[in-house]
Amino acid sequence: MSDQVGRNAFDVPSSSESESTGEKPRDWRRKIVKWLPLILFAGIILGQLVIGWGAGNQVPTVEYSVFKERVAIGEITRVEIGVDNLVGLGIRSDAAEAVPLYQSVPVDDPSFVDLLDEHNVEYYAVPERSTGWLTSILGWLLPLGLIFYFWRRMSRKGGVMGSDILSIGKNKSRIVAEGETGVTFDDVAGVDEAKAELEEIVDFLKNPDRYSEIGGRIPKGILLVGAPGTGKTLLARAVAGEAGVPFFRLSGADFVEMFVGVGASRVRDLFKQARGKSPAIVFIDELDAIGKSRATAGMGSNDEREQTLNQLLVEMDGFDATTGVIVLAATNRPEILDPALLRPGRFDRQVLVDKPDLIGRQQILVLHAEKVKLDPAVDMNRVARGTAGLAGADLANIVNEAALLAVRSERKRVTQEDFSEAIEKTLAGLSRPNRLVQKRERNIVAYHETGHALMAHMTPNADPVEKISIVPRGLGALGYTLQLPAEERLLLTRSELLGRIDVLLAGRAVEEIEFEDVSTGAGNDLTRAAEIARKMITDYGMSDKFRNVYLPSRRGGGFLDDGGFLQREYSETTQTYIDEETARVIDERYNHVLATLSEKRPEIERVAETLLSEEVVERERFEELIQAVN
Ligand code: ADP
C-alpha cells in the first residue's frame, strides 16, 4: 500500500515503462527510505491497537466491588493478580477450560485474599503482563529513532520550519553549493577586461603546482566591483565552471541575522565546507552588507555585523593560497568597505565589472538572442545603440521581453519592432496609451517635447533625435524625446556639455514661447541641467574663477547608513560662488535657447501638431517635417 501511495503521489512524470530503466527504481527506493519512519510508526501504532484489543479489550472491565461479588457468587474460579490488573477466570458454557471473564483494577484490600480462600478460588500472581520483547524494544527505540531522524533531516536541509532555531549557524540552505556550475567564459559577454583578469585565477585553480613551485602568491580574495546586473555573479560562476571546481555562494545580507553570532558561525561553516571540497570558489554577494566600514557605519553598526566581519577576516587570514580556496566577492560600493578587508592577503585585488559599452551591449544582446528565433532583419547594433547605460541583466531582460511580445502578437520570429517596444518598456515603464491625458496637457507635452527635439537637432554634436513620443509611460513621464548617441561617448567637451543643458532647457523654453506660461513638466529637465552646470564648475574645472580647480564634495558619515551630511572641501564663499555661477550659466543658456527657438516657431508648430495627431514621430519623419518648412 505504502509503495503505491509513495509512487503516485511523489513521482512526478513517471510512466510505467521508465520504471525498468534502472534510474527509476533507485528513485523509488529512495522514496521508500524517506517515508520509512512514517510507515514504521503507523505500523507500530496499528500493532499496538491490535495487541491491546486482543489482550485486554475482549475481557470486560468491571468495578472492583463487582469483581468481588462475582467471586462471592462462584462465577470466578481463578484469579490472576497482576501489578495493576486483576483478571478473573471462570468456566463458561462454550469452553471446557476456564477463560478470562472479567478484569478489574486492584484495590489495596487485605480482605481480598481471605475472600478468595473462602470461596476456594485458585489465585496466583503474574509478574507483569508481557507485551512481547519486540514491542518493548520498539517502544523505546522508535521514538528515539524518530527524534534522531527528524533532527538530522532538519539540520541537513535547513528545514522549512524552525530551521533557525534547530540549526543556528549551520543553516546550509543559504549556502548555495554548486558542484559544477556549467557556466563558462563564453556565457559572459562584453566584459573582456574583467574576464582577462580572472583567467589567471582559473589557471591557478587548474594548475596550483605551477604557482607554488615558483613561490608566486595568488590573491586569496578578489573583489568584483560593478553596478547591479553587470554580471558579477555570472563571472564568478564562470570562473568556477572554467576551472571545474565547486562553487559556494552566500549573500552578505544572509550573514547578518537577528541573533548575534549567527553570521559569524555561517562564515565559519561556509569556509569549512569550501575547504572540504578544495580547490573551490567561495562567492560572497553584496559584501558591503557585512563589510561596511566600522567608521562610517555610525550608529547603524551593530555587534552582529562586526562579529561577522571579524570572522571573515579570521577565515581569510587562516588559509594560505595553497589551500586552494579563492574568495570572490561582489559589491557596487567599494568605497564604503572596511579598509581591513582590502589589506594585502584579503581582498587585495579589485576587478571592475563595468556597464557594457556599445560593442559589449551588442555582444550581450547577440548572446542572449541565440536562445530566441530572430527575424533576419533585426539589427542588433541598432538595439544596442538604444540601450546605452543598461547593464547585462537589463539586456537579457529586453531580449526576453521582445520574445514575449512576439509571442503575444502571434509571430514566429522576434522582429525589430519587438525590440524597440521592449526597450521602451524597460526604459520608461509600461506603455499606457489608454491613460487619459487632458487635451490641454497633451498640447503642452507635445510642444515641450518638440522643444527638446528641435534644440537637439540644432545643437552641434548633440545626439541625434531617434524618436519623439507623447504616449504616456509609467507613472511620471507624459512624453519623451529619445536621443541616440551616434557613437559611444567617453569624453565631452565644454561646448557639448553646454549643448546638453540647452537641449534640457528647450522644453520649458518652448512652453514659454508658445503659451507664455511654464508648467511643472520640466522638473526633471531642470534637475539634470543644474547638475551638469554644477559639475562643470566643481568636477571639471570649467568656471572662470576656479579654472581647472577640482572642488570636491562628498557625503560624509552620518547617523543613517547612506545618508549623512555633505562634506565640502571648500569654503562657504566658494559654495556661494558655485550656486551663483550655476544660476548664471543656466540663465545664460536659457536666454540663448529662447532666442534660438523663437525663430523656429513654424517648425515647432509643425512638429508639435504632427505629434498631437500621430503621437509618435520617428527620426525620418522628424527630419522631413523640419525640412519641409525651410
Ligand atoms: P550581478 O551579480 O552583477 O548583479 P548577475 O551576474 O546576477 O549580475 O547578472 C544577472 C543576469 O544578467 C545573468 O544571469 C545574465 O543572464 C545576465 N548578464 C549580466 N551580465 C551579463 C554579461 N556580461 N553577459 C551575459 N549575460 C549577462
PDB file of C-alpha atoms and ligand atoms in Angstrom, residues 187-191 226-235 237 283 285 330 353 356 364 367-368 371 391-394 396, ligand 1:
ATOM      1  CA  ASP A 187      28.438  32.743 -21.398  1.00  0.00           C
ATOM      2  CA  VAL A 188      29.689  36.143 -20.329  1.00  0.00           C
ATOM      3  CA  ALA A 189      29.986  38.864 -22.930  1.00  0.00           C
ATOM      4  CA  GLY A 190      31.079  42.444 -23.062  1.00  0.00           C
ATOM      5  CA  VAL A 191      33.318  42.466 -20.005  1.00  0.00           C
ATOM      6  CA  GLY A 226      30.258  46.947 -10.530  1.00  0.00           C
ATOM      7  CA  ALA A 227      26.654  48.067 -10.691  1.00  0.00           C
ATOM      8  CA  PRO A 228      23.889  45.528 -10.102  1.00  0.00           C
ATOM      9  CA  GLY A 229      23.199  43.274 -13.055  1.00  0.00           C
ATOM     10  CA  THR A 230      26.559  43.722 -14.726  1.00  0.00           C
ATOM     11  CA  GLY A 231      27.278  40.008 -14.462  1.00  0.00           C
ATOM     12  CA  LYS A 232      29.412  39.707 -11.339  1.00  0.00           C
ATOM     13  CA  THR A 233      27.728  36.545 -10.136  1.00  0.00           C
ATOM     14  CA  LEU A 234      27.816  35.178 -13.641  1.00  0.00           C
ATOM     15  CA  LEU A 235      31.561  35.842 -13.870  1.00  0.00           C
ATOM     16  CA  ARG A 237      30.311  31.127 -11.628  1.00  0.00           C
ATOM     17  CA  PHE A 283      31.459  33.781  -3.658  1.00  0.00           C
ATOM     18  CA  ASP A 285      27.463  38.599  -2.937  1.00  0.00           C
ATOM     19  CA  ALA A 330      30.846  41.402  -5.271  1.00  0.00           C
ATOM     20  CA  VAL A 353      32.900  44.843 -13.958  1.00  0.00           C
ATOM     21  CA  PRO A 356      28.992  47.405 -21.141  1.00  0.00           C
ATOM     22  CA  ILE A 364      25.477  40.512 -24.777  1.00  0.00           C
ATOM     23  CA  LEU A 367      24.467  36.060 -26.831  1.00  0.00           C
ATOM     24  CA  HIS A 368      21.043  36.145 -25.258  1.00  0.00           C
ATOM     25  CA  LYS A 371      18.065  31.419 -27.443  1.00  0.00           C
ATOM     26  CA  ALA A 391      23.571  46.526 -17.649  1.00  0.00           C
ATOM     27  CA  GLY A 392      23.746  42.933 -18.868  1.00  0.00           C
ATOM     28  CA  ALA A 393      20.790  41.850 -16.796  1.00  0.00           C
ATOM     29  CA  ASP A 394      18.618  44.582 -18.373  1.00  0.00           C
ATOM     30  CA  ALA A 396      18.901  39.872 -21.079  1.00  0.00           C
TER      31      ALA A 396
HETATM   32  P1  ADP B   1      25.262  40.902 -10.691  1.00  0.00           P
HETATM   33  O1  ADP B   1      25.764  39.757  -9.895  1.00  0.00           O
HETATM   34  O2  ADP B   1      26.359  41.787 -11.194  1.00  0.00           O
HETATM   35  O3  ADP B   1      24.172  41.691 -10.047  1.00  0.00           O
HETATM   36  P2  ADP B   1      24.295  38.823 -12.384  1.00  0.00           P
HETATM   37  O4  ADP B   1      25.548  38.099 -12.648  1.00  0.00           O
HETATM   38  O5  ADP B   1      23.415  38.257 -11.345  1.00  0.00           O
HETATM   39  O6  ADP B   1      24.609  40.334 -12.018  1.00  0.00           O
HETATM   40  O7  ADP B   1      23.512  39.005 -13.756  1.00  0.00           O
HETATM   41  C1  ADP B   1      22.178  38.624 -13.905  1.00  0.00           C
HETATM   42  C2  ADP B   1      21.921  38.054 -15.266  1.00  0.00           C
HETATM   43  O8  ADP B   1      22.102  39.029 -16.283  1.00  0.00           O
HETATM   44  C3  ADP B   1      22.862  36.933 -15.640  1.00  0.00           C
HETATM   45  O9  ADP B   1      22.392  35.720 -15.168  1.00  0.00           O
HETATM   46  C4  ADP B   1      22.873  37.000 -17.151  1.00  0.00           C
HETATM   47  O10 ADP B   1      21.773  36.331 -17.709  1.00  0.00           O
HETATM   48  C5  ADP B   1      22.710  38.461 -17.425  1.00  0.00           C
HETATM   49  N1  ADP B   1      24.006  39.111 -17.645  1.00  0.00           N
HETATM   50  C6  ADP B   1      24.535  40.090 -16.897  1.00  0.00           C
HETATM   51  N2  ADP B   1      25.731  40.471 -17.373  1.00  0.00           N
HETATM   52  C7  ADP B   1      25.985  39.700 -18.442  1.00  0.00           C
HETATM   53  C8  ADP B   1      27.074  39.609 -19.359  1.00  0.00           C
HETATM   54  N3  ADP B   1      28.139  40.390 -19.255  1.00  0.00           N
HETATM   55  N4  ADP B   1      26.995  38.698 -20.346  1.00  0.00           N
HETATM   56  C9  ADP B   1      25.919  37.906 -20.453  1.00  0.00           C
HETATM   57  N5  ADP B   1      24.872  37.939 -19.624  1.00  0.00           N
HETATM   58  C10 ADP B   1      24.881  38.831 -18.632  1.00  0.00           C
END
